[in-house]
XYZ file of C-alpha atoms in Angstrom:
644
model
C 47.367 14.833 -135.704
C 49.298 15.416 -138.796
C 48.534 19.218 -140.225
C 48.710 19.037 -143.892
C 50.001 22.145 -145.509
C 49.093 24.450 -148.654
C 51.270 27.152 -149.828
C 51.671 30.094 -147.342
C 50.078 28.191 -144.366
C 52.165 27.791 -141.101
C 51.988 25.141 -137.976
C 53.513 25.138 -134.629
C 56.465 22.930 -133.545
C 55.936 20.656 -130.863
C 59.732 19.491 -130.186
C 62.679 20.702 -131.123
C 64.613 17.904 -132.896
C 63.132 16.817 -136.080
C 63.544 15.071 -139.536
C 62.668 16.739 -142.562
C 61.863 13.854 -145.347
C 61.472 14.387 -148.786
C 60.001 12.121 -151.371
C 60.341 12.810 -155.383
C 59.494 10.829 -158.476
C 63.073 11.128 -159.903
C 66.478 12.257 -158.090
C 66.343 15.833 -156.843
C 69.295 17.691 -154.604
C 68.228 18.513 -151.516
C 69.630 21.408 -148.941
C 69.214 23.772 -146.522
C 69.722 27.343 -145.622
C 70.245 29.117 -142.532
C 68.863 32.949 -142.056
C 69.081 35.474 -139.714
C 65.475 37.357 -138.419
C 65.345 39.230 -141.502
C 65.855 35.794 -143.658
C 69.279 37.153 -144.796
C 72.146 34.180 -145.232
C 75.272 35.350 -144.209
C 77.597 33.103 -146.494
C 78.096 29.721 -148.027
C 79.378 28.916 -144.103
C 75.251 28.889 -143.537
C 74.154 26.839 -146.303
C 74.219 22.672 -145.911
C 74.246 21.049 -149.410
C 75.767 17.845 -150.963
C 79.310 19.422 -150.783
C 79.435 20.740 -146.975
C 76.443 18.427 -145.501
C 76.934 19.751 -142.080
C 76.181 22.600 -140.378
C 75.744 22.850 -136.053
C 72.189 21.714 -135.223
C 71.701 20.707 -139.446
C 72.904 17.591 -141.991
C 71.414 16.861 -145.595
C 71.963 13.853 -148.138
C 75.668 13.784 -149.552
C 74.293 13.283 -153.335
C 70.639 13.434 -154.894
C 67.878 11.146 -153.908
C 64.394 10.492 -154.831
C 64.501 10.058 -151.034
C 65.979 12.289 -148.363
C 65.985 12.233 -144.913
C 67.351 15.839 -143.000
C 68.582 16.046 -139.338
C 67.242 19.032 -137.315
C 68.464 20.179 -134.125
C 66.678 23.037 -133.477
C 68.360 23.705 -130.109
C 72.316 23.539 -131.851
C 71.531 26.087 -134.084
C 73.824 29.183 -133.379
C 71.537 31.840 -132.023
C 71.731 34.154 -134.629
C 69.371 31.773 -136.977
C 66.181 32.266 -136.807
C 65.347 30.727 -140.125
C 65.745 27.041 -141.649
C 64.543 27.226 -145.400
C 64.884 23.978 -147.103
C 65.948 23.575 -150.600
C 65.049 21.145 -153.821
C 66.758 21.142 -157.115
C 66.856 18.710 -160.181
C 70.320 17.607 -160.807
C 72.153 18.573 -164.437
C 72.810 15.748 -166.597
C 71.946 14.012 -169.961
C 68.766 12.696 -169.357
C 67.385 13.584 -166.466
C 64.239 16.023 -165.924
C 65.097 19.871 -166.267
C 61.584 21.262 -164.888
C 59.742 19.910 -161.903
C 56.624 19.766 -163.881
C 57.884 16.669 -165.972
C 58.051 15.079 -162.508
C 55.722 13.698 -159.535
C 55.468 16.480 -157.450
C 57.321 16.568 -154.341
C 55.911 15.467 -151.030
C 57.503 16.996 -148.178
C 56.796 15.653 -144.120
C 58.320 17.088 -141.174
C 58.537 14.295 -138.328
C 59.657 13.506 -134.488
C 62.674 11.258 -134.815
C 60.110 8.493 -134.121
C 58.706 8.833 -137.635
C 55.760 10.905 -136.509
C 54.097 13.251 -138.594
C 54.055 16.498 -137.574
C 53.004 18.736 -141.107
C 53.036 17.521 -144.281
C 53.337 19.723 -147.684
C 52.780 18.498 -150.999
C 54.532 20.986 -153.992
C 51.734 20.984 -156.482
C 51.598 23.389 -159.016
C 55.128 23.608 -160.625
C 55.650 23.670 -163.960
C 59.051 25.226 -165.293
C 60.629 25.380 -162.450
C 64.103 23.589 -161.787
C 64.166 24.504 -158.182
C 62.356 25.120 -155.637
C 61.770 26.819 -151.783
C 60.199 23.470 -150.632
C 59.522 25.002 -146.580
C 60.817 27.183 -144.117
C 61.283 26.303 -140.082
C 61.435 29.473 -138.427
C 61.749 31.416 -134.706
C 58.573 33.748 -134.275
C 58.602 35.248 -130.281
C 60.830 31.776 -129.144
C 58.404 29.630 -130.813
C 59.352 27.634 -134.022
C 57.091 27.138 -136.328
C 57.053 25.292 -139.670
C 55.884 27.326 -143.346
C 55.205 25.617 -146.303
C 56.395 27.913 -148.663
C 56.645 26.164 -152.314
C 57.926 29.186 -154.001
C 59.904 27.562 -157.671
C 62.574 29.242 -160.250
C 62.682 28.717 -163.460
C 66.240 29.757 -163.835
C 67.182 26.917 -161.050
C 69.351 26.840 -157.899
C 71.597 29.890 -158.862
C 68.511 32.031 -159.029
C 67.034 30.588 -155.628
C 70.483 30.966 -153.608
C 70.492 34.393 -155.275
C 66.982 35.287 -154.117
C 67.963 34.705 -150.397
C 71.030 37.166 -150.822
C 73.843 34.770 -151.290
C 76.694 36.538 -152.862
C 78.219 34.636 -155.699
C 75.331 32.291 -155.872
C 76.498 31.263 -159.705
C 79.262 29.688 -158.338
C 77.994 28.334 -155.472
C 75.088 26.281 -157.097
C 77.572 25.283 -159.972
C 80.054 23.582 -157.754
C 76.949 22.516 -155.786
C 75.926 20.276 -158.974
C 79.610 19.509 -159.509
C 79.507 17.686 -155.842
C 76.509 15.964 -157.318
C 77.511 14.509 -160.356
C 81.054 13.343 -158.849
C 78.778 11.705 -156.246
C 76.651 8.069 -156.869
C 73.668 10.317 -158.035
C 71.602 7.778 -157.709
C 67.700 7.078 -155.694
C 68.454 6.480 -152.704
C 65.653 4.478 -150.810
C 64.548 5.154 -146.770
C 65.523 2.581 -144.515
C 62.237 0.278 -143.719
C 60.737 0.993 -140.708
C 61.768 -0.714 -137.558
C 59.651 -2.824 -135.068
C 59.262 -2.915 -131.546
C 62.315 -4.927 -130.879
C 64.640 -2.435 -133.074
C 64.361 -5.113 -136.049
C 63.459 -4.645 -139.757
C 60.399 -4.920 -140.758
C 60.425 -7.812 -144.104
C 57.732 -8.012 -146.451
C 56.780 -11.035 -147.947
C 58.354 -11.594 -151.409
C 56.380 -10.650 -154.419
C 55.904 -7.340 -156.803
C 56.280 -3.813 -155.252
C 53.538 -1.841 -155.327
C 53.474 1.133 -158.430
C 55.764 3.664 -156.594
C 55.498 5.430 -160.439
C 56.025 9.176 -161.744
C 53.816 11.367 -164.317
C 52.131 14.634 -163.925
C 50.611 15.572 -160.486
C 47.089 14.052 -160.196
C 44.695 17.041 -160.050
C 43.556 15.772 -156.430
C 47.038 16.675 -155.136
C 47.408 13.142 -154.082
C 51.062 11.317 -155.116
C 50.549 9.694 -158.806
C 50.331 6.082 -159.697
C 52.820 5.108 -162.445
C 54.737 2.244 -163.472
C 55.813 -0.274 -161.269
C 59.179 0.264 -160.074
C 62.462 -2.499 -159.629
C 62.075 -4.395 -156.386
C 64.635 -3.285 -153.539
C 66.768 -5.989 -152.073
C 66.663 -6.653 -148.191
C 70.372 -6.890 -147.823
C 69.680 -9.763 -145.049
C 67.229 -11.682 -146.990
C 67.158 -10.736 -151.016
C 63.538 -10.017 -150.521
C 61.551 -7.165 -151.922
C 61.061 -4.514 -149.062
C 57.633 -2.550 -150.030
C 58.838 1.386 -150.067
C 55.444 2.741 -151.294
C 53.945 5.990 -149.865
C 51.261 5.269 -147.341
C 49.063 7.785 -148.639
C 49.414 6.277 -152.423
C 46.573 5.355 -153.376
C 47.165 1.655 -155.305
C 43.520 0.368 -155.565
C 39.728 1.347 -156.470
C 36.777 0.231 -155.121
C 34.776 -1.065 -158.358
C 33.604 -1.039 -160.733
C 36.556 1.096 -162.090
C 36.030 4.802 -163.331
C 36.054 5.764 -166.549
C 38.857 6.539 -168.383
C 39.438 9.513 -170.491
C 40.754 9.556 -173.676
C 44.654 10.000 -174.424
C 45.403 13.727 -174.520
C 47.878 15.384 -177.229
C 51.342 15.786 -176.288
C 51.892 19.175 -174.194
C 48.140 19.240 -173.272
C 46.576 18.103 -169.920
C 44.300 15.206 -170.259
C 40.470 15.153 -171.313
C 37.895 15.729 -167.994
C 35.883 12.520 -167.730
C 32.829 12.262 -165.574
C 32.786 10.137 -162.784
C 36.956 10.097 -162.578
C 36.974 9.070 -159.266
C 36.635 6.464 -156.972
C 33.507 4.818 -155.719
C 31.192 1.879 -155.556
C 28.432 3.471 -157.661
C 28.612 6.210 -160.532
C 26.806 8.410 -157.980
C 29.541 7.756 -155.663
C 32.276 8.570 -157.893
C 30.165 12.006 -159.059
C 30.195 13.008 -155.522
C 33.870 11.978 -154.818
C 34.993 13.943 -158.013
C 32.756 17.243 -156.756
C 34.318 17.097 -153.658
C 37.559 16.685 -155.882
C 37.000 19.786 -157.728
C 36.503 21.882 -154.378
C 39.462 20.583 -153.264
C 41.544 21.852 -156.247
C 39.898 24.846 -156.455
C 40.663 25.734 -152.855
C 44.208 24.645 -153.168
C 44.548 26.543 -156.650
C 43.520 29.555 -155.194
C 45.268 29.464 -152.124
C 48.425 29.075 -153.857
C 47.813 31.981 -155.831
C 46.754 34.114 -153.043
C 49.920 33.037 -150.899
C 52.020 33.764 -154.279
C 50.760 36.810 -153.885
C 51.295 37.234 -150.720
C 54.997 36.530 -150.467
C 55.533 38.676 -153.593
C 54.432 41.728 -151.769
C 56.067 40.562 -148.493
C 60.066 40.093 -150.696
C 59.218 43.212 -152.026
C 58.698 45.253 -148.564
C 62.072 43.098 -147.579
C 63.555 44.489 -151.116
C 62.976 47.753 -150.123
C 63.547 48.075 -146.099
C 67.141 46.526 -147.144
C 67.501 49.117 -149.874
C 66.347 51.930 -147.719
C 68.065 51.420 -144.366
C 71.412 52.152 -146.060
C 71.536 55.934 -145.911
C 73.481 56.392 -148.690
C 71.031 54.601 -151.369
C 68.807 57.612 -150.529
C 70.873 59.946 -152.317
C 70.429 60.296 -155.785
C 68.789 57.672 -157.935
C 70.018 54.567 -156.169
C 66.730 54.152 -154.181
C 64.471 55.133 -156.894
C 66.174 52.037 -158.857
C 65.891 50.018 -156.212
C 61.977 50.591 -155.632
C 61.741 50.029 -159.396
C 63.753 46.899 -159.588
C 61.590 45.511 -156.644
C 58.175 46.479 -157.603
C 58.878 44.840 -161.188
C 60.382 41.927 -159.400
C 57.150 41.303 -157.494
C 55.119 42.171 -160.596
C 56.720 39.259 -161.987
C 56.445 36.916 -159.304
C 52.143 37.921 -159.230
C 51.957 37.584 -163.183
C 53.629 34.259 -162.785
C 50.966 33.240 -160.194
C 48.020 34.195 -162.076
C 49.294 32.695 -164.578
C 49.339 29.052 -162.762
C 46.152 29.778 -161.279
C 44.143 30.566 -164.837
C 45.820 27.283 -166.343
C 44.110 25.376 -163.188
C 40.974 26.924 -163.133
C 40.652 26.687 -167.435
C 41.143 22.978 -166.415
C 38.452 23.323 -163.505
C 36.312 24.891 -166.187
C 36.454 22.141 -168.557
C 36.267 19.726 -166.425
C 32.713 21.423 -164.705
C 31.729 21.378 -168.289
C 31.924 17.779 -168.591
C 30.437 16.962 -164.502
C 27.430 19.031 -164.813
C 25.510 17.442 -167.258
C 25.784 14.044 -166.047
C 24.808 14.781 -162.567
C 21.991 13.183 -161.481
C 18.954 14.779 -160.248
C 19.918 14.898 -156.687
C 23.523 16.340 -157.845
C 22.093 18.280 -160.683
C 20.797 22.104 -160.636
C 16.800 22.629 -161.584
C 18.299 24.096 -164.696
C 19.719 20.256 -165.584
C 17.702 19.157 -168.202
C 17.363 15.454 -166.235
C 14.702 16.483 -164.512
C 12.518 16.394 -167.577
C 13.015 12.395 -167.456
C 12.377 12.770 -163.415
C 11.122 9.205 -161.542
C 10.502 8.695 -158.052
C 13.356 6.633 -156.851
C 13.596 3.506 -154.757
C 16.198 4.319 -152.644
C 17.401 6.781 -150.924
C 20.786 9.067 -152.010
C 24.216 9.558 -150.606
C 23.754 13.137 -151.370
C 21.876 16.354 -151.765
C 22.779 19.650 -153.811
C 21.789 22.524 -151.444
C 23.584 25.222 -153.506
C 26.777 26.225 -155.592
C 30.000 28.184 -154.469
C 32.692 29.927 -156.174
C 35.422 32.052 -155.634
C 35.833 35.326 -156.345
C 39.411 34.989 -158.554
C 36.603 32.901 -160.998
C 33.202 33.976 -160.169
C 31.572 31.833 -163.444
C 33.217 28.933 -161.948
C 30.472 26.678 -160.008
C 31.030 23.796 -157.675
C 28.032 22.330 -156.568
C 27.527 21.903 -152.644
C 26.290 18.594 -151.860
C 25.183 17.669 -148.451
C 24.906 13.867 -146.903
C 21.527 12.069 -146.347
C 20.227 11.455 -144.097
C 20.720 15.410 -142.748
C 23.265 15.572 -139.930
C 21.774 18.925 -138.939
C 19.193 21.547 -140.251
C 19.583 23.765 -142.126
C 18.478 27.897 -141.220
C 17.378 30.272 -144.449
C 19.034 33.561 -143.436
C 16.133 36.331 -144.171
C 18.516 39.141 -142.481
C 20.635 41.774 -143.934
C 24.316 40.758 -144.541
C 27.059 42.839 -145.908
C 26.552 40.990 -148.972
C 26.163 43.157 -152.624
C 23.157 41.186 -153.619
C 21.518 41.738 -149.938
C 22.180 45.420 -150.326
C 19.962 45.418 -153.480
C 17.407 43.698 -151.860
C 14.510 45.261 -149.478
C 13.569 43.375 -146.502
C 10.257 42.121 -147.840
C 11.724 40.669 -151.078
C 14.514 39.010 -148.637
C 11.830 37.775 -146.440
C 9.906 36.015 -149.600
C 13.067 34.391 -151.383
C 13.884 33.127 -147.919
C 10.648 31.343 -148.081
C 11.257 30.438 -151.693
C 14.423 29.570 -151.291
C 13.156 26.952 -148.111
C 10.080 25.412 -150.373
C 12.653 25.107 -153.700
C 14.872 22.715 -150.945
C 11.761 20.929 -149.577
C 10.641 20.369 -153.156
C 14.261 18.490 -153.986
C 14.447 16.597 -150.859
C 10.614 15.044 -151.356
C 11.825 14.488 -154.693
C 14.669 12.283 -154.173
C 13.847 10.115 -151.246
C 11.329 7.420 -151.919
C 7.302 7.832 -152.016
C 5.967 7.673 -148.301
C 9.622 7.926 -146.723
C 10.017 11.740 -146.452
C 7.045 14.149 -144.922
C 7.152 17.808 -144.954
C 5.174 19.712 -142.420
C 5.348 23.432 -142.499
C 4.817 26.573 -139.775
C 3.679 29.665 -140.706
C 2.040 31.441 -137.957
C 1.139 34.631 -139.765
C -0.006 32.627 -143.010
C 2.336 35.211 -144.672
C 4.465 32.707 -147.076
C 1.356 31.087 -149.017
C 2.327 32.561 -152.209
C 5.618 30.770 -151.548
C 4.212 27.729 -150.458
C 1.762 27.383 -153.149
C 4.186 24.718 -155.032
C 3.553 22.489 -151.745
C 0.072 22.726 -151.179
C -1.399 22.892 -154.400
C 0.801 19.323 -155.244
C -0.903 17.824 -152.044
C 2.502 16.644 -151.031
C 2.307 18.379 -147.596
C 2.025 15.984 -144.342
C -0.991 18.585 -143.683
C -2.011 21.642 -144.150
C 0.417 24.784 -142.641
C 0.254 25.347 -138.879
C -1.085 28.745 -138.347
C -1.218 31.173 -134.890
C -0.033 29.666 -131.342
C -2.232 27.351 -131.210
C -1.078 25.618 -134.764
C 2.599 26.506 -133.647
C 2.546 24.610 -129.629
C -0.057 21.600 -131.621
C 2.732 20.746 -134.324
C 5.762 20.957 -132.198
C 4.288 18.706 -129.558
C 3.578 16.142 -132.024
C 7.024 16.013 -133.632
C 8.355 16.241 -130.020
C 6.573 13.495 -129.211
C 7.938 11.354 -132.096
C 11.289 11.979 -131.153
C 10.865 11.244 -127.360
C 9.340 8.402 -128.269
C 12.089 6.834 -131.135
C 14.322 7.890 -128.947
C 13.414 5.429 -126.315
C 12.414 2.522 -128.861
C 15.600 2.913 -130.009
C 17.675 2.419 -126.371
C 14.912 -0.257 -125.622
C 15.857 -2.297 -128.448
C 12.290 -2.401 -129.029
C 11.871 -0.139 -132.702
C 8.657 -2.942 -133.011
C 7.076 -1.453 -129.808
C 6.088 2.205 -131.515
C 2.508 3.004 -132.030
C 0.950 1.778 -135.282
C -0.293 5.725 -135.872
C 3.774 6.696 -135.777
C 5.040 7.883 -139.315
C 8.476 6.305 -139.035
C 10.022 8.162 -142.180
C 12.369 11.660 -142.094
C 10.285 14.366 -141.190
C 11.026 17.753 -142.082
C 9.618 20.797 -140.463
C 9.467 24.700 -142.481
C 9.911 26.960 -140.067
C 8.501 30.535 -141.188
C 9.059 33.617 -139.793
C 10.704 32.390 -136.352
C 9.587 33.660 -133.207
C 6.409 34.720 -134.352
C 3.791 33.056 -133.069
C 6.459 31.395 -130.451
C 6.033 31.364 -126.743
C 8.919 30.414 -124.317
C 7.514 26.800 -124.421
C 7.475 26.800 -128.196
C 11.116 28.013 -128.241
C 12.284 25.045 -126.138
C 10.963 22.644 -128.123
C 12.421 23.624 -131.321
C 15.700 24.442 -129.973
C 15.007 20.291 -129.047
C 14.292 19.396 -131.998
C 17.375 21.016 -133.933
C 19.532 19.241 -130.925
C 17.647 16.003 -130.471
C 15.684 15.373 -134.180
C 18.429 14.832 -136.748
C 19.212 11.320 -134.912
C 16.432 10.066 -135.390
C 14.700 11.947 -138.457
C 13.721 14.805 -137.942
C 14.716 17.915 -139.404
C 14.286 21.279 -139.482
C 14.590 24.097 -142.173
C 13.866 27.523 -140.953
C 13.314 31.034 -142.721
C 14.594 33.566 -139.945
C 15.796 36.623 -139.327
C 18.166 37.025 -136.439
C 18.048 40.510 -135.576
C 13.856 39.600 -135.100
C 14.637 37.419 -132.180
C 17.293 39.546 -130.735
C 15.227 40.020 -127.554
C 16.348 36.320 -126.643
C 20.026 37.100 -126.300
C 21.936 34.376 -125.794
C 19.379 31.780 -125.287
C 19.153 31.252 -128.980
C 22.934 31.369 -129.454
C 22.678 27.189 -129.503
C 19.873 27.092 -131.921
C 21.863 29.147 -135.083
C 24.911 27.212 -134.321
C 23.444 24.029 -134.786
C 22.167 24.661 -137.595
C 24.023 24.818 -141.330
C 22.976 28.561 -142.923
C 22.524 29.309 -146.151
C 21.077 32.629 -147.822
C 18.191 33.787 -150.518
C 20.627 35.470 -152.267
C 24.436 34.895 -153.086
C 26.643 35.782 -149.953
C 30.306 35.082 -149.054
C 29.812 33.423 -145.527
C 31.006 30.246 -145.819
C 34.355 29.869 -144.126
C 36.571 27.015 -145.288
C 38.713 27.286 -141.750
C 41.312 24.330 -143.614
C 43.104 27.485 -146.455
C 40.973 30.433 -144.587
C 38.959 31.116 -148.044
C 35.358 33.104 -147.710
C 33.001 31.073 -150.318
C 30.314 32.814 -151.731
C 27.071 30.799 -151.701
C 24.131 30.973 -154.372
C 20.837 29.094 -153.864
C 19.373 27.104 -156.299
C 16.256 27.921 -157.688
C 13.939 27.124 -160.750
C 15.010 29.194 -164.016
C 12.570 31.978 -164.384
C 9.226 31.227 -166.324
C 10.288 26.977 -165.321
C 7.478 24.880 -164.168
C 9.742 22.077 -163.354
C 9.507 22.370 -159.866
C 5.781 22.130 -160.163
C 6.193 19.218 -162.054
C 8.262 17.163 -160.286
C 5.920 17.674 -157.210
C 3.240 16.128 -159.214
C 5.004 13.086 -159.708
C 5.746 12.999 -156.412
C 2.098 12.989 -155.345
C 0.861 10.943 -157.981
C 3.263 7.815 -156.753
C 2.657 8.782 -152.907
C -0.821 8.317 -154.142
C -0.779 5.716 -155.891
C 1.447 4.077 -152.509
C -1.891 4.027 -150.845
C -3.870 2.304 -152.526
């Protein structure tokens, strides 16, 4: 399984022997350095480039390429490297691109000789930059593992060969470009990919797909531009198709919309709905899921920047420092200046790139958020004032927002598929959480319960009349001020379980439903079920979990949460943890299955892919609304009228 990269994220090396490719909109140089355990080159004998493009165990391209392919031999690399940091730089010449940010952005793969993909890394992000620190393979405890590192300069190749302590790095990068231009300096294009028997692979003849340049789409997916000249088979003249495979080249229809032309120098206008999809709703959802995307890669480039500014500067100074004689006098006092103000430099730059993405994010939330539809939109949205009951159901639910803390007024709505995969558990409990620390146990306890009817509310809301029930469990009777909304709308399935009896009388019915879908469904006989059986998603409130909950009781609703979501039924519980403590590890199954949320906003949701902690807020009605209480009306008012 291919691991695809962001800045400052690392991946383990399966084999030894490998190709580095590199694909660009427009010529770049490629090379390599070589680096002891500290990083440090040793001389222009351990740098491969266009003008010495071997090294033992290494080989680059001879000339720049919008297309490179690097040997690796990991193995006939002289023991003292432990580090393989691979180079990009825009050639000099009339014409061409001087900044990477005028140019497709880089795609980077690291592959098995057979054209496997081990990591891929995608250099998003650059603007002025001229060259660039595109990865790094390095030896960690005999294990080699791949970086992607993505770190640019805007003064070019001189200042990068600098940066990793090569001594007369001005000359080295000038006669670098000087091997270039007396080169073909021209794109050269990969060989096409061989089949089974060893032979080419031809393409029909006809038009190449777009192959194109531009800015970096915002997705961090290659750009579509203008169709490039067909390439020549040399054995039969006909076009051989060198597009990316991850390219996107079509839509689904109808085609998004497209936003108006922006002014030179400035990004383009947000649209909403610019994304793909079948349905505007579709493309909404795609786009959200868009923005969460770039707002996890923004930020984890930042926080990487960040990261490898303070790391150079401990380098900077351990280097300094280890020569006695820079501790005597002010030598080492410059030299802790000189790299502090270096890595203040490096962060500025960094939050600089990540406030010019997230302004964008900004504006383009601006633009999303009012035209989300009701099942998108928050209670705040101003579409639910023109609510109907739909006729179908959604591809998606809003369950909450998250943000970041680098932009904490920056929301991206989380959306959720329908039918529910799995329930969904309203932490009640303490967490280490600011607004939890505010917040005494009882007022935890009742926006729990809020928190659980304001979710109920949306999901009756957009399924269709008589295709969603809610059925609720509160032994104690403790949440009716919460659950007033539900019962005084008439839209519950019944009226709320109360005490054991209530508690082991609802579970065995809903157990019984699922038993017995379960075997329609292997039967093959869905026409078999009893006449009485309510067919549509179910949902079941669980408050204040395990009171009112004998062992029995327990089993069947860890059942449900396993068993139910397959075939409609759901759950939504208001718990505390720490009150059913005295079940150890029984319970352990039942929290995991289940997706948690809290009342109140709390930074537990782990996004494992860039390691980010998202802080969640629930969505509930703006203070002093009665929308809520209104869109439950029409709900029972077309349920009712449904019966008639």
């Amino acid at each position: 399984m291919t691991a695809e990269l962001v800045r400052g994220q690392n991946h383990t090396l399966p084999q030894t022997r490998l190709e580095i490719r590199v694909s660009a909109g427009s010529p770049v140089v490629a090379g390599a350095t070589l680096g002891d355990e500290q990083g440090t080159v040793h001389g222009v004998e351990w740098i491969a480039h266009p003008g010495s493009p071997q090294l033992p165990g290494l080989e680059v391209s001879r000339q720049a390429a919008a297309d490179h392919r690097l040997a690796v031999d990991l193995e006939a690399l002289p023991d003292a490297v432990h580090r393989v940091t691979v180079l990009l730089a825009l050639p000099l010449g009339a014409g061409r691109p001087v900044r990477f940010g005028a140019v497709a952005a880089p795609f980077v793969a690291v592959t098995g000789l057979d054209g496997t993909e081990i990591a891929t890394f995608t250099l998003t992000g650059l603007d002025a930059e001229s060259a660039v620190t595109a990865l790094e393979l390095y030896r960690r405890q005999g294990v080699w593992k791949v970086r992607a590192v993505g770190q640019g300069y805007a003064a070019g190749l001189a200042e990068m060969l600098a940066d990793q302590g090569v001594a007369q790095a001005a000359e080295l990068a000038r006669s670098i470009q000087e091997a270039v231009a007396s080169g073909l300096a021209r794109s050269v294009t990969p060989p096409p990919p061989r089949t089974a028997d060893g032979g080419r692979v031809r393409q029909p003849a006809g038009p190449v797909p777009p192959t194109g340049g531009g800015e970096p789409h915002p997705r961090g997916t290659e750009p579509v531009g203008e169709p490039s000249p067909p390439v020549a088979d040399p054995t039969t003249g006909g076009p051989i198709d060198y597009a990316h495979p991850r390219r996107q080249t079509t839509a689904p229809p109808p085609p998004p919309p497209v936003a108006p032309p922006a002014a030179p120098g400035q990004p383009a206008q947000p649209v909403a709905g610019d994304a793909t999809g079948w349905s505007m709703d579709e493309r909404l959802y795609n786009q959200i899921w868009g923005m969460f995307e770039d707002l996890a890669r923004a930020t984890a480039a930042y926080r990487s920047a960040v990261d490898f500014a303070e790391s150079r500067m401990d380098q900077e100074l351990d280097r300094a420092l280890s020569d006695p004689r820079s501790r005597i006098g002010g030598t080492g006092d410059r030299a802790r200046e000189e790299a502090r103000a270096k890595r203040d430099e490096l962060t500025a730059r960094a939050r600089e790139a990540l406030d010019r993405d997230l302004a964008q994010l900004a504006a383009e939330s601006a633009v999303v958020e009012p035209a989300l539809p009701a099942t998108y939109a928050g209670w705040g949205n101003p579409v639910w004032h023109a609510y109907r009951v739909p006729m179908e159901i959604p591809m998606a639910l809003r369950i909450g927002d998250l943000h970041l803390p680098e932009r904490t007024d920056l929301h991206i709505p989380l959306l959720v598929r329908l039918p529910l995969e799995r329930g969904i558990w309203v932490d009640s409990g303490r967490t280490a959480s600011e607004a939890t620390a505010l917040t005494d146990s009882d007022q935890l306890r009742r926006l729990g319960m809020e928190t659980a009817v304001a979710l109920a509310a949306r999901m009756l809301a957009v399924y269709p009349a008589d295709e969603f029930s809610v059925h609720v469990i509160d032994p104690a009777g403790s949440a009716a001020g919460a659950l007033a909304p539900l019962v005084g709308s008439g839209v519950l399935a019944e009226p709320p379980a109360a005490g054991a009896g209530g508690v082991a009388s609802m579970l065995a019915r809903l157990t019984r439903r699922v038993d017995l879908v379960q075997m329609a469904i292997r039967a093959g006989a869905a026409d078999s079920l009893p006449p009485d059986l309510d067919t549509g998603e179910q949902l079941l409130i669980v408050n204040d979990f395990p009171h009112g909950f004998d062992d029995r009781a327990v089993t069947q609703l860890r059942y449900l949460a396993d068993e139910g979501p397959a075939v409609g039924v759901h759950l939504l519980m208001v718990a505390d943890r720490e009150d059913a403590r005295a079940y150890g590890p029984v319970l352990d199954p039942l929290w995991r299955s289940l997706l948690r949320i809290t009342p109140v906003a709390d930074d537990h949701l782990a996004d494992p892919w860039v390691g980010h902690a998202w802080t969640y807020e629930p969505l509930r009605p703006p203070q002093g609304s009665r929308v809520l209480e209104q869109v439950l009306a029409l709900v029972a008012a077309a349920r009712r009228n449904g019966h008639r």
